[in-house]
Amino acid sequence: MSDDQHTTELDAVVVGAGFAGMYMLHRLRSIGRAGRVFEAGSGVGGTWFWNRYPGARCDVESMEYSYQFDDALQQEWEWSERYATQPEILRYANHVADRFDLRRDIQFDTRVLSAVFDEGPGRWAITTSDGGQWSAQFLIMGTGCLSSTNTPHFEGIGSFEGPTYHTGQWPPDGVDFTGQRVGVIGTGSSAIQSIPIIAEQAADLTIFQRTANYSVPAHNGPLDPDAVREIRAHYADFRAANSLMPGAFGSTVPRGETSVLEATPEEIEADLESRWERGGLTFLAGFNDFMLDANANEIAAEFVRRKIRSIVDDPATAELLCPHHVIGCKRLCVDTGYFATFNKSHVHLVDVSEHPIECITPKGLRTGGTEYEFDSLVFATGFDAMTGTLLKIDVRGVGGRTLQDAWNAGPRTYLGLNVHGFPNFFTISGPGSPSVLTNMMVSIEQHVNWIADCIAFLSEHGKNRIEATEQAQDEWVEVINMIAGATLLNNCNSWYLGANVPGKTRVFMPFPGFPTYVEVCNDIVANGYRGFELAE
Ligand code: FAD
Ligand code: NAP
């Protein structure tokens, strides 16, 4: 490291100290490169640092949602439940930071504001919120897919007299809603996890629903020590089997390879019922065409609607809670007691699909001409996903072109790893990679390993610069459109498409299919980084 006119020189700047940034730092060290991580928050863990709302937990099982790069770590860390809670995952992130001595190269409470590629030296000039200036050969974004909260621009939003909370920026010390009248806006995964817990405390709880959501039970519980022992005895094999699954998880649950349209009603019922009883995200894995054929999809959708009607006592409320879009085209929710919460007399559901929320008022909010009054208001309104956080940073590549400009018609990347015109710039789980369609721990490790190997390859071959060609990037964007277009993933207003943020360009952002993606990445490397330009 050298210091020149207050600019500190580094091999790599990593943005974000979630699971992506932490492992990236570890890998940079392993290839002998000096990296520094900047993190806006005051601790590690990213998602699990910020999303401390009641009931926050994983929807991927804990033996799978963890790092696999270090066998001693996965052998020694004890998960307590089938689905880990947010506090437990945050403890794990802190344990990893200590175990691998990561903190000495992480600067907390520091936001990266801008990064400009200086073509002369071929380095990134980076500025941070503490006034720091940094020069790095590589700029690596571990900024997360779900790290910029989305709060709709409701009229009067600042006028509410009570406290407001966003699930994605929850106060670290928690919130006690005991005896309060509480309003919750949204019925996505964050709402579906938090509503049953908030209902236990609140005197009166009103949920404002724009789109009903599909949710399957978690059937969470303590981990079975025998099952844990069995996984640990063959952990590498377990990980390898999971990496061959489309979402990089769930290899122990049988998958069906036949069409639901060719099955008998009894076979279908038995399969869906057993998956409902098992719980979790493998609910749609029993047949191979739930996400390919609208008639097939409707069968699973109607099964869930029947379950909702059987759980919720009041028929009108049950009908309002029944979703009617394609099941699986938004990430399936996994809940504990969500639908049954609506049987409590102090829990109310207000449909805002036809009468949008008009405004926030000093006492509550107004919709359909009625004012609802609360003591506290919770925004469970999600994120400006996949691109929001990246575009908040003023990133300028070759010729001063901004990332904002390069992506004005939606994100364009090669493999979700690099952007043409932005040399030595890497995005971990960037748009164009499987990321949010998978167990993200697996996707993150695959990307970090690819990037670290690439940096090592460049030095070994006397190269200093790597950049995707425009042609390779165009072809990759086409491939994603083609694959996603052949599924039902495009068929609803999901955040995968950016449809949840008014004005955002509607483009399907993640790449469906983890194993295919890994094959392509490996093949590109085996062919001398095909589609990239490498220069001295
Ligand atoms: P993040 O954890 O989002 O970390 C990014 C970090 O970058 C943040 O700490 C942020 O503060 C920092 N940052 C951003 N911009 C800047 C800047 N300009 N300067 C400095 N720092 C910056 N995935 C699953 O696979 N299974 C699950 O069950 C699951 N559950 C989830 C539950 C919730 C509530 C949410 C929101 C997401 C969930 N996810 C889940 C996705 C989750 O985001 C990933 O699994 C994973 O934690 C992402 O890690 P990351 O390091 O890539 O990003
Ligand atoms: P989300 O799925 O985007 O849900 C946001 C909710 O807010 C939706 O119900 C949305 O309605 C509603 N909303 C947004 N703007 C609104 C408006 N103007 N008026 C009324 N309602 C509005 O966000 P999230 O629940 O935070 O989840 C985001 C992702 O994070 C998940 O898909 C998942 O990947 C991850 N996550 C995972 C877990 C887990 O189980 N481990 C938990 C939480 C989050 P519409 O549907 O009509 O847009």
XYZ file of C-alpha atoms and ligand atoms in Angstrom:
637
model
C 0.000 0.000 0.000
C 1.443 3.427 -0.804
C 0.160 6.860 -0.003
C 0.301 9.518 -2.681
C -1.429 12.906 -2.258
C -3.926 11.353 0.180
C -4.864 8.619 -2.276
C -4.322 5.144 -0.917
C -3.389 2.512 -3.460
C -4.942 -0.926 -3.238
C -5.199 -3.970 -5.439
C -8.945 -4.161 -4.936
C -11.770 -2.228 -3.353
C -14.727 -4.344 -2.291
C -18.040 -2.615 -1.589
C -20.217 -4.228 1.088
C -19.504 -6.560 4.018
C -22.352 -9.012 3.596
C -21.595 -12.633 2.812
C -20.315 -11.603 -0.648
C -17.865 -8.928 0.484
C -16.600 -10.979 3.418
C -15.719 -14.005 1.330
C -14.261 -11.799 -1.434
C -11.842 -10.292 1.061
C -10.830 -13.754 2.256
C -10.195 -14.927 -1.317
C -8.245 -11.786 -2.235
C -5.929 -12.528 0.668
C -5.585 -16.126 -0.488
C -4.206 -14.953 -3.858
C -1.904 -12.416 -2.191
C -3.866 -9.310 -3.145
C -4.468 -6.317 -0.859
C -8.159 -5.649 -0.596
C -10.172 -3.229 1.488
C -13.878 -3.502 2.144
C -16.127 -0.497 2.689
C -19.411 -1.066 4.459
C -22.126 1.532 5.018
C -23.394 -0.262 8.123
C -21.614 -0.570 11.443
C -21.195 -4.351 11.251
C -20.901 -7.344 8.945
C -23.797 -9.457 7.655
C -25.494 -7.184 5.090
C -29.093 -8.391 4.710
C -28.960 -9.957 8.172
C -27.550 -6.780 9.706
C -30.330 -4.569 8.322
C -33.438 -6.805 8.257
C -34.089 -7.253 11.990
C -37.873 -7.195 11.779
C -39.767 -9.634 14.010
C -39.861 -13.129 12.532
C -37.026 -12.551 10.032
C -35.451 -15.850 9.125
C -34.114 -17.825 6.180
C -36.299 -19.591 3.622
C -33.422 -21.918 2.679
C -32.587 -24.571 5.268
C -29.735 -23.665 7.577
C -27.516 -26.661 6.729
C -27.581 -25.272 3.156
C -27.618 -21.505 3.752
C -24.012 -21.280 4.928
C -20.518 -21.047 3.453
C -18.957 -24.224 2.119
C -15.435 -22.922 1.419
C -14.023 -24.072 4.742
C -14.826 -27.561 5.928
C -13.865 -26.919 9.556
C -16.322 -24.011 9.615
C -19.233 -26.060 8.297
C -18.368 -28.952 10.597
C -18.125 -26.805 13.713
C -20.873 -24.191 13.386
C -24.057 -25.317 15.174
C -27.371 -24.240 13.647
C -30.262 -24.647 16.025
C -33.329 -24.698 13.749
C -34.315 -25.998 10.330
C -34.665 -22.363 9.183
C -32.217 -20.068 10.951
C -33.415 -16.823 12.490
C -31.949 -13.450 11.577
C -30.094 -13.143 14.944
C -28.532 -16.573 14.448
C -27.412 -15.788 10.879
C -25.982 -12.483 12.074
C -24.055 -14.326 14.826
C -22.729 -16.654 12.133
C -21.581 -13.704 9.979
C -19.781 -12.219 12.991
C -18.217 -15.571 13.812
C -16.874 -15.830 10.240
C -15.477 -12.283 10.438
C -13.620 -13.161 13.653
C -12.570 -16.643 12.627
C -10.914 -15.402 9.424
C -9.696 -12.126 10.948
C -11.602 -10.091 8.371
C -12.329 -6.931 10.358
C -8.815 -5.454 10.052
C -9.516 -4.829 6.341
C -13.147 -3.713 6.648
C -13.971 -0.048 7.132
C -17.448 0.235 8.672
C -19.801 3.216 8.653
C -18.308 4.224 5.323
C -20.245 4.476 2.092
C -18.624 4.318 -1.347
C -19.921 7.369 -3.171
C -18.214 7.264 -6.545
C -15.825 5.226 -8.657
C -14.265 6.576 -11.842
C -12.131 4.507 -14.202
C -8.912 6.331 -15.037
C -7.879 5.021 -18.444
C -4.215 6.166 -18.178
C -3.124 3.919 -15.348
C -6.125 1.616 -15.879
C -7.258 2.007 -12.273
C -10.411 2.948 -10.407
C -10.451 6.214 -8.442
C -12.843 5.740 -5.559
C -14.254 8.213 -3.063
C -15.860 7.335 0.243
C -18.208 9.157 2.609
C -15.404 9.828 5.132
C -13.603 11.931 2.499
C -11.245 9.064 1.639
C -9.747 8.668 -1.836
C -8.608 5.302 -3.019
C -7.034 3.943 -6.153
C -7.612 0.292 -6.990
C -6.899 -1.950 -9.933
C -10.146 -3.840 -9.319
C -13.534 -2.640 -8.116
C -15.729 -5.426 -6.776
C -19.356 -4.795 -5.881
C -20.682 -6.934 -3.048
C -23.518 -4.475 -2.659
C -26.348 -7.037 -2.512
C -29.479 -7.612 -4.594
C -31.910 -6.571 -1.857
C -30.126 -3.775 -0.036
C -31.893 -0.570 -1.138
C -35.279 -0.287 0.505
C -38.283 0.781 -1.557
C -40.668 3.162 0.165
C -43.471 4.272 -2.148
C -43.807 8.030 -2.572
C -47.159 8.297 -0.803
C -48.467 11.817 -0.488
C -48.043 13.101 3.063
C -45.488 10.418 3.889
C -43.663 12.625 6.376
C -46.818 13.741 8.147
C -47.509 10.632 10.255
C -47.145 11.556 13.924
C -46.191 8.104 15.195
C -43.088 6.066 14.435
C -42.684 4.444 11.012
C -40.489 1.442 10.249
C -39.260 -0.275 7.083
C -38.636 -4.010 7.475
C -35.331 -3.605 5.629
C -34.021 -0.936 8.051
C -35.356 -2.214 11.342
C -34.076 -0.615 14.582
C -31.292 -2.782 16.063
C -32.920 -2.829 19.493
C -36.253 -4.050 18.155
C -39.709 -2.534 18.536
C -42.305 -3.368 21.162
C -45.797 -3.049 19.670
C -47.568 -4.197 22.846
C -50.989 -2.609 23.148
C -50.587 -0.553 19.971
C -52.711 -0.058 16.863
C -50.354 -1.037 14.035
C -50.668 -0.721 10.251
C -48.587 -2.860 7.871
C -48.312 -1.997 4.173
C -47.358 -4.951 1.964
C -47.807 -8.704 1.847
C -44.444 -9.929 0.497
C -42.078 -12.318 2.312
C -41.057 -9.708 4.915
C -44.685 -8.946 5.780
C -45.659 -12.606 5.779
C -42.886 -13.388 8.275
C -43.484 -10.402 10.534
C -47.303 -10.167 10.620
C -47.873 -13.252 12.823
C -45.364 -11.939 15.404
C -46.606 -8.349 15.322
C -50.145 -9.719 15.778
C -49.061 -11.367 19.035
C -48.132 -7.962 20.469
C -50.422 -5.421 18.853
C -53.848 -4.581 20.256
C -55.091 -4.015 16.726
C -53.355 -4.822 13.433
C -54.442 -3.752 9.941
C -52.712 -5.113 6.859
C -52.947 -3.255 3.550
C -52.686 -5.728 0.697
C -52.250 -4.752 -2.952
C -51.514 -8.260 -4.263
C -52.262 -11.458 -2.381
C -49.270 -13.798 -2.185
C -48.612 -17.513 -2.311
C -47.061 -18.890 0.832
C -46.261 -22.419 1.942
C -45.708 -23.499 5.536
C -42.162 -23.673 6.898
C -42.889 -26.369 9.482
C -39.853 -24.998 11.234
C -38.440 -26.695 14.308
C -35.236 -27.709 16.044
C -32.722 -29.503 13.817
C -32.588 -33.250 14.243
C -29.052 -34.069 15.555
C -28.979 -37.346 13.584
C -29.802 -35.562 10.340
C -27.096 -32.986 11.059
C -24.542 -35.737 11.775
C -25.462 -37.445 8.525
C -25.006 -34.261 6.477
C -21.698 -33.489 8.184
C -20.391 -36.975 7.455
C -20.819 -36.272 3.715
C -20.936 -32.474 3.588
C -18.941 -32.148 0.364
C -21.231 -34.607 -1.425
C -24.299 -32.826 -0.048
C -22.997 -29.494 -1.369
C -22.122 -31.019 -4.742
C -25.611 -32.507 -5.095
C -27.213 -29.171 -4.214
C -25.141 -27.354 -6.809
C -26.797 -29.528 -9.458
C -30.265 -28.286 -8.460
C -31.773 -25.386 -10.456
C -31.823 -23.198 -7.344
C -28.683 -24.731 -5.771
C -30.603 -26.219 -2.846
C -32.983 -29.043 -1.968
C -31.144 -32.068 -3.371
C -32.509 -34.385 -0.679
C -36.101 -33.721 -1.714
C -37.244 -35.836 -4.667
C -37.829 -33.925 -7.923
C -40.348 -34.988 -10.527
C -39.290 -35.076 -14.152
C -42.735 -35.602 -15.699
C -45.578 -33.269 -16.658
C -48.310 -32.579 -14.139
C -50.709 -32.563 -17.089
C -50.067 -36.281 -17.558
C -50.608 -37.198 -13.896
C -53.881 -38.382 -12.363
C -55.707 -36.085 -9.904
C -54.814 -38.530 -7.117
C -51.094 -38.431 -7.991
C -51.109 -34.646 -8.110
C -52.951 -34.313 -4.831
C -50.618 -36.783 -3.109
C -47.518 -34.977 -4.370
C -48.643 -31.448 -3.473
C -50.044 -32.577 -0.127
C -46.771 -34.285 0.840
C -44.793 -31.191 -0.163
C -47.169 -28.927 1.781
C -46.677 -31.204 4.786
C -42.897 -31.179 4.343
C -42.896 -27.393 3.996
C -40.507 -25.017 2.283
C -39.409 -23.932 -1.152
C -39.401 -27.326 -2.896
C -43.201 -27.164 -3.111
C -43.187 -26.830 -6.923
C -40.520 -29.489 -7.597
C -42.849 -32.479 -7.989
C -43.502 -31.993 -11.708
C -41.369 -30.424 -14.412
C -43.842 -28.011 -15.998
C -45.283 -25.898 -13.184
C -43.120 -22.983 -14.362
C -43.479 -23.723 -18.071
C -47.195 -24.152 -18.747
C -50.017 -21.917 -17.531
C -52.467 -24.832 -17.156
C -49.928 -26.810 -15.153
C -49.212 -23.792 -12.981
C -52.884 -23.229 -12.281
C -53.106 -26.691 -10.700
C -50.541 -25.798 -8.030
C -52.014 -22.309 -7.617
C -55.496 -23.701 -6.989
C -54.085 -26.201 -4.464
C -52.681 -23.305 -2.417
C -55.931 -21.350 -2.727
C -57.810 -24.378 -1.359
C -55.398 -24.495 1.570
C -55.967 -20.797 2.270
C -59.750 -21.294 2.206
C -59.397 -24.219 4.610
C -57.255 -22.223 7.062
C -59.010 -18.846 7.080
C -62.411 -18.911 8.818
C -64.056 -15.881 7.236
C -64.821 -16.711 3.562
C -64.557 -13.099 2.396
C -61.122 -12.667 4.026
C -60.008 -16.038 2.653
C -61.021 -14.961 -0.868
C -59.072 -11.711 -0.513
C -56.007 -13.686 0.595
C -56.185 -15.965 -2.463
C -53.612 -14.962 -5.090
C -54.479 -15.217 -8.762
C -51.166 -14.618 -10.518
C -48.765 -17.349 -11.658
C -47.440 -19.226 -8.633
C -43.626 -19.053 -8.530
C -43.230 -15.980 -10.732
C -42.633 -14.037 -7.515
C -40.391 -15.755 -4.968
C -42.589 -18.174 -3.058
C -43.055 -17.162 0.578
C -42.434 -19.566 3.455
C -44.417 -18.804 6.584
C -45.258 -19.810 10.124
C -48.929 -19.232 10.837
C -49.466 -16.396 8.344
C -52.927 -17.269 7.030
C -54.202 -18.398 10.452
C -53.291 -14.961 11.848
C -56.297 -13.573 9.973
C -58.597 -15.639 12.220
C -57.711 -13.347 15.137
C -60.415 -10.806 15.805
C -57.957 -7.905 16.168
C -56.322 -8.554 12.758
C -57.907 -6.881 9.722
C -57.164 -7.111 6.008
C -57.755 -4.137 3.726
C -57.599 -4.664 -0.020
C -55.905 -1.709 -1.745
C -55.754 -3.270 -5.205
C -58.657 -1.232 -6.537
C -58.381 1.755 -4.231
C -54.662 2.480 -3.840
C -53.389 4.114 -0.676
C -54.233 7.780 -1.306
C -52.053 9.384 1.305
C -50.411 9.060 4.674
C -52.077 11.299 7.250
C -50.905 12.523 10.683
C -52.982 9.769 12.323
C -52.606 6.933 9.783
C -53.477 6.534 6.139
C -56.366 6.992 3.756
C -57.624 4.545 1.136
C -60.979 4.127 -0.593
C -62.216 7.254 1.159
C -61.648 5.793 4.658
C -59.009 6.948 7.112
C -57.363 4.240 9.232
C -55.639 5.352 12.435
C -52.534 3.801 14.029
C -49.897 4.298 16.661
C -47.168 2.783 14.424
C -46.863 2.174 10.699
C -44.728 -0.569 9.108
C -43.580 -0.416 5.495
C -43.014 -3.978 4.297
C -42.732 -2.593 0.781
C -39.577 -4.327 -0.394
C -36.538 -3.207 -2.316
C -35.299 -1.521 -5.469
C -33.845 -4.917 -6.252
C -30.715 -5.957 -8.121
C -29.831 -2.586 -9.659
C -30.954 -0.006 -7.063
C -27.875 -0.113 -4.862
C -25.388 -0.245 -7.737
C -26.971 2.748 -9.433
C -26.846 4.854 -6.267
C -23.049 4.874 -6.612
C -21.681 7.244 -9.249
C -19.808 4.632 -11.313
C -18.098 5.922 -14.464
C -16.296 3.662 -16.889
C -14.387 4.203 -20.155
C -14.921 7.698 -21.601
C -16.681 8.784 -18.402
C -19.838 6.840 -19.298
C -21.998 6.319 -16.240
C -23.427 2.960 -15.249
C -26.780 4.741 -15.077
C -26.441 5.600 -18.756
C -25.187 2.133 -19.756
C -28.215 0.607 -18.024
C -30.880 3.158 -18.922
C -32.862 0.490 -20.793
C -32.336 -2.052 -18.018
C -29.179 -3.749 -16.779
C -26.821 -5.229 -19.390
C -23.983 -7.444 -18.203
C -21.882 -10.369 -19.318
C -22.636 -13.285 -16.954
C -23.812 -10.819 -14.309
C -20.112 -10.440 -13.547
C -18.858 -7.559 -15.686
C -20.206 -4.717 -17.840
C -18.819 -3.705 -21.238
C -17.116 -0.311 -20.900
C -16.292 -0.925 -17.226
C -12.941 -2.746 -17.121
C -11.810 -4.551 -13.970
C -15.291 -4.024 -12.505
C -17.018 -7.063 -11.034
C -20.532 -7.476 -9.651
C -21.072 -10.350 -7.222
C -24.530 -11.806 -7.917
C -25.099 -9.020 -10.423
C -28.128 -8.830 -12.727
C -27.722 -11.480 -15.404
C -26.609 -14.175 -12.943
C -28.752 -16.749 -11.054
C -28.455 -14.803 -7.758
C -31.954 -14.320 -6.333
C -33.370 -17.434 -8.002
C -31.026 -19.574 -5.900
C -29.692 -20.304 -2.454
C -27.634 -17.141 -2.570
C -24.787 -18.426 -0.423
C -23.947 -20.857 -3.206
C -24.216 -18.243 -5.956
C -22.098 -15.828 -3.968
C -19.300 -18.350 -3.428
C -19.339 -19.354 -7.091
C -18.999 -15.695 -8.166
C -16.323 -14.844 -5.631
C -14.266 -17.881 -6.652
C -14.656 -16.977 -10.327
C -13.520 -13.396 -9.705
C -10.556 -14.386 -7.482
C -9.425 -17.018 -10.008
C -9.747 -14.444 -12.783
C -7.595 -11.889 -10.944
C -4.974 -14.574 -10.249
C -5.085 -15.638 -13.926
C -4.500 -12.073 -15.091
C -1.349 -11.685 -12.971
C -0.048 -15.099 -13.956
C -0.412 -14.147 -17.641
C 1.001 -10.629 -17.408
C -2.386 -8.993 -17.977
C -3.745 -6.031 -16.080
C -7.159 -5.481 -17.538
C -10.294 -7.464 -18.347
C -13.507 -6.259 -19.948
C -16.484 -7.971 -21.574
C -16.898 -7.347 -25.285
C -20.089 -5.635 -26.373
C -20.979 -8.604 -28.562
C -20.632 -11.140 -25.730
C -22.730 -8.923 -23.484
C -25.467 -8.481 -26.115
C -25.570 -12.221 -26.667
C -25.812 -12.881 -22.912
C -28.742 -10.473 -22.539
C -30.449 -12.309 -25.420
C -29.836 -15.698 -23.768
C -31.494 -14.560 -20.537
C -34.475 -13.107 -22.384
C -34.832 -16.344 -24.316
C -34.606 -18.627 -21.271
C -36.846 -16.486 -19.054
C -39.256 -16.013 -21.972
C -39.673 -19.767 -22.279
C -40.889 -19.911 -18.653
C -43.739 -18.253 -16.769
C -41.274 -16.130 -14.797
C -42.116 -13.050 -16.856
C -45.817 -13.316 -16.139
C -46.428 -11.101 -13.123
C -45.420 -7.779 -11.613
C -42.407 -9.060 -9.705
C -39.298 -7.323 -8.482
C -37.334 -9.797 -10.678
C -38.633 -7.570 -13.491
C -38.290 -4.291 -11.631
C -42.084 -3.996 -11.786
C -42.380 -3.056 -8.093
C -40.656 0.313 -8.523
C -42.637 2.907 -10.489
C -40.744 4.016 -13.608
C -38.153 1.214 -13.489
C -37.483 -0.422 -16.862
C -39.186 -3.799 -17.059
C -36.474 -6.371 -17.801
C -36.144 -9.871 -16.371
C -32.903 -9.561 -14.393
C -31.757 -12.921 -12.954
C -30.538 -15.934 -14.989
C -32.720 -19.030 -14.409
C -30.804 -22.269 -13.817
C -27.732 -22.473 -11.585
C -26.078 -25.639 -13.019
C -26.265 -24.411 -16.629
C -24.900 -21.072 -15.562
C -21.908 -22.632 -13.792
C -21.174 -24.759 -16.841
C -21.173 -21.664 -19.049
C -18.894 -19.748 -16.653
C -16.426 -22.649 -16.505
C -16.498 -23.123 -20.252
C -15.742 -19.445 -20.817
C -12.688 -19.721 -18.565
C -11.559 -22.962 -20.214
C -11.671 -21.118 -23.524
C -9.343 -18.320 -22.475
C -12.067 -16.081 -21.013
C -14.130 -16.153 -24.191
C -16.131 -12.957 -24.627
C -13.704 -10.915 -22.547
C -10.853 -8.721 -23.784
C -7.693 -9.169 -21.746
C -5.009 -6.497 -22.056
C -1.631 -5.613 -20.537
P -26.024 -7.951 1.285
O -26.169 -8.891 2.392
O -27.207 -7.172 0.861
O -24.839 -6.952 1.677
C -24.545 -5.824 0.917
C -23.886 -4.817 1.814
O -23.373 -3.765 1.001
C -24.833 -4.169 2.807
O -24.395 -4.376 4.121
C -24.807 -2.691 2.450
O -24.867 -1.851 3.576
C -23.497 -2.569 1.722
N -23.474 -1.465 0.760
C -24.315 -1.249 -0.277
N -23.964 -0.134 -0.943
C -22.864 0.337 -0.326
C -22.021 1.462 -0.564
N -22.226 2.310 -1.584
N -20.971 1.658 0.265
C -20.733 0.805 1.295
N -21.502 -0.265 1.573
C -22.552 -0.494 0.759
N -31.351 -15.439 0.207
C -31.387 -16.775 0.281
O -30.711 -17.444 -0.484
N -32.168 -17.401 1.221
C -32.911 -16.708 2.097
O -33.625 -17.275 2.913
C -32.909 -15.289 2.026
N -33.641 -14.553 2.876
C -33.631 -13.197 2.767
C -34.393 -12.454 3.663
C -34.450 -11.083 3.545
C -35.252 -10.286 4.521
C -33.760 -10.435 2.505
C -33.836 -8.950 2.329
C -32.972 -11.168 1.628
C -32.888 -12.547 1.766
N -32.088 -13.321 0.935
C -32.100 -14.684 1.040
C -31.176 -12.690 -0.015
C -29.911 -12.174 0.731
O -29.812 -10.853 0.376
C -28.687 -13.014 0.339
O -28.899 -14.345 0.745
C -27.348 -12.557 0.936
O -27.421 -12.302 2.295
C -26.789 -11.389 0.159
O -25.469 -11.133 0.581
P -24.616 -10.000 -0.147
O -23.358 -9.887 0.609
O -24.558 -10.254 -1.585
O -25.487 -8.675 -0.013
P -41.666 -7.643 -1.743
O -41.755 -9.082 -1.961
O -41.302 -6.767 -2.886
O -43.061 -7.190 -1.127
C -43.392 -5.829 -1.016
C -44.857 -5.717 -0.702
O -45.201 -4.333 -0.617
C -45.754 -6.323 -1.795
O -46.850 -6.938 -1.201
C -46.162 -5.098 -2.596
O -47.357 -5.243 -3.301
C -46.305 -4.085 -1.473
N -46.264 -2.724 -1.972
C -45.231 -2.100 -2.580
N -45.594 -0.850 -2.925
C -46.881 -0.699 -2.553
C -47.812 0.349 -2.656
N -47.496 1.508 -3.243
N -49.040 0.170 -2.152
C -49.380 -0.999 -1.572
N -48.551 -2.041 -1.441
C -47.306 -1.878 -1.934
O -40.617 -7.276 -0.566
P -40.172 -8.166 0.684
O -41.342 -8.783 1.325
O -39.278 -7.333 1.516
O -39.338 -9.341 0.018
C -38.354 -9.079 -0.963
C -37.505 -10.318 -1.187
O -36.593 -10.476 -0.092
C -38.283 -11.618 -1.211
O -38.892 -11.868 -2.439
C -37.195 -12.621 -0.875
O -36.368 -12.866 -1.966
C -36.410 -11.853 0.163
N -36.969 -12.165 1.493
C -36.879 -13.451 1.927
C -37.416 -13.788 3.129
C -37.332 -15.181 3.627
O -38.328 -15.837 3.767
N -36.155 -15.646 3.934
C -38.047 -12.839 3.924
C -38.106 -11.537 3.454
C -37.560 -11.218 2.225
P -47.346 -5.788 -4.826
O -47.074 -7.247 -4.710
O -48.670 -5.451 -5.338
O -46.237 -5.059 -5.528
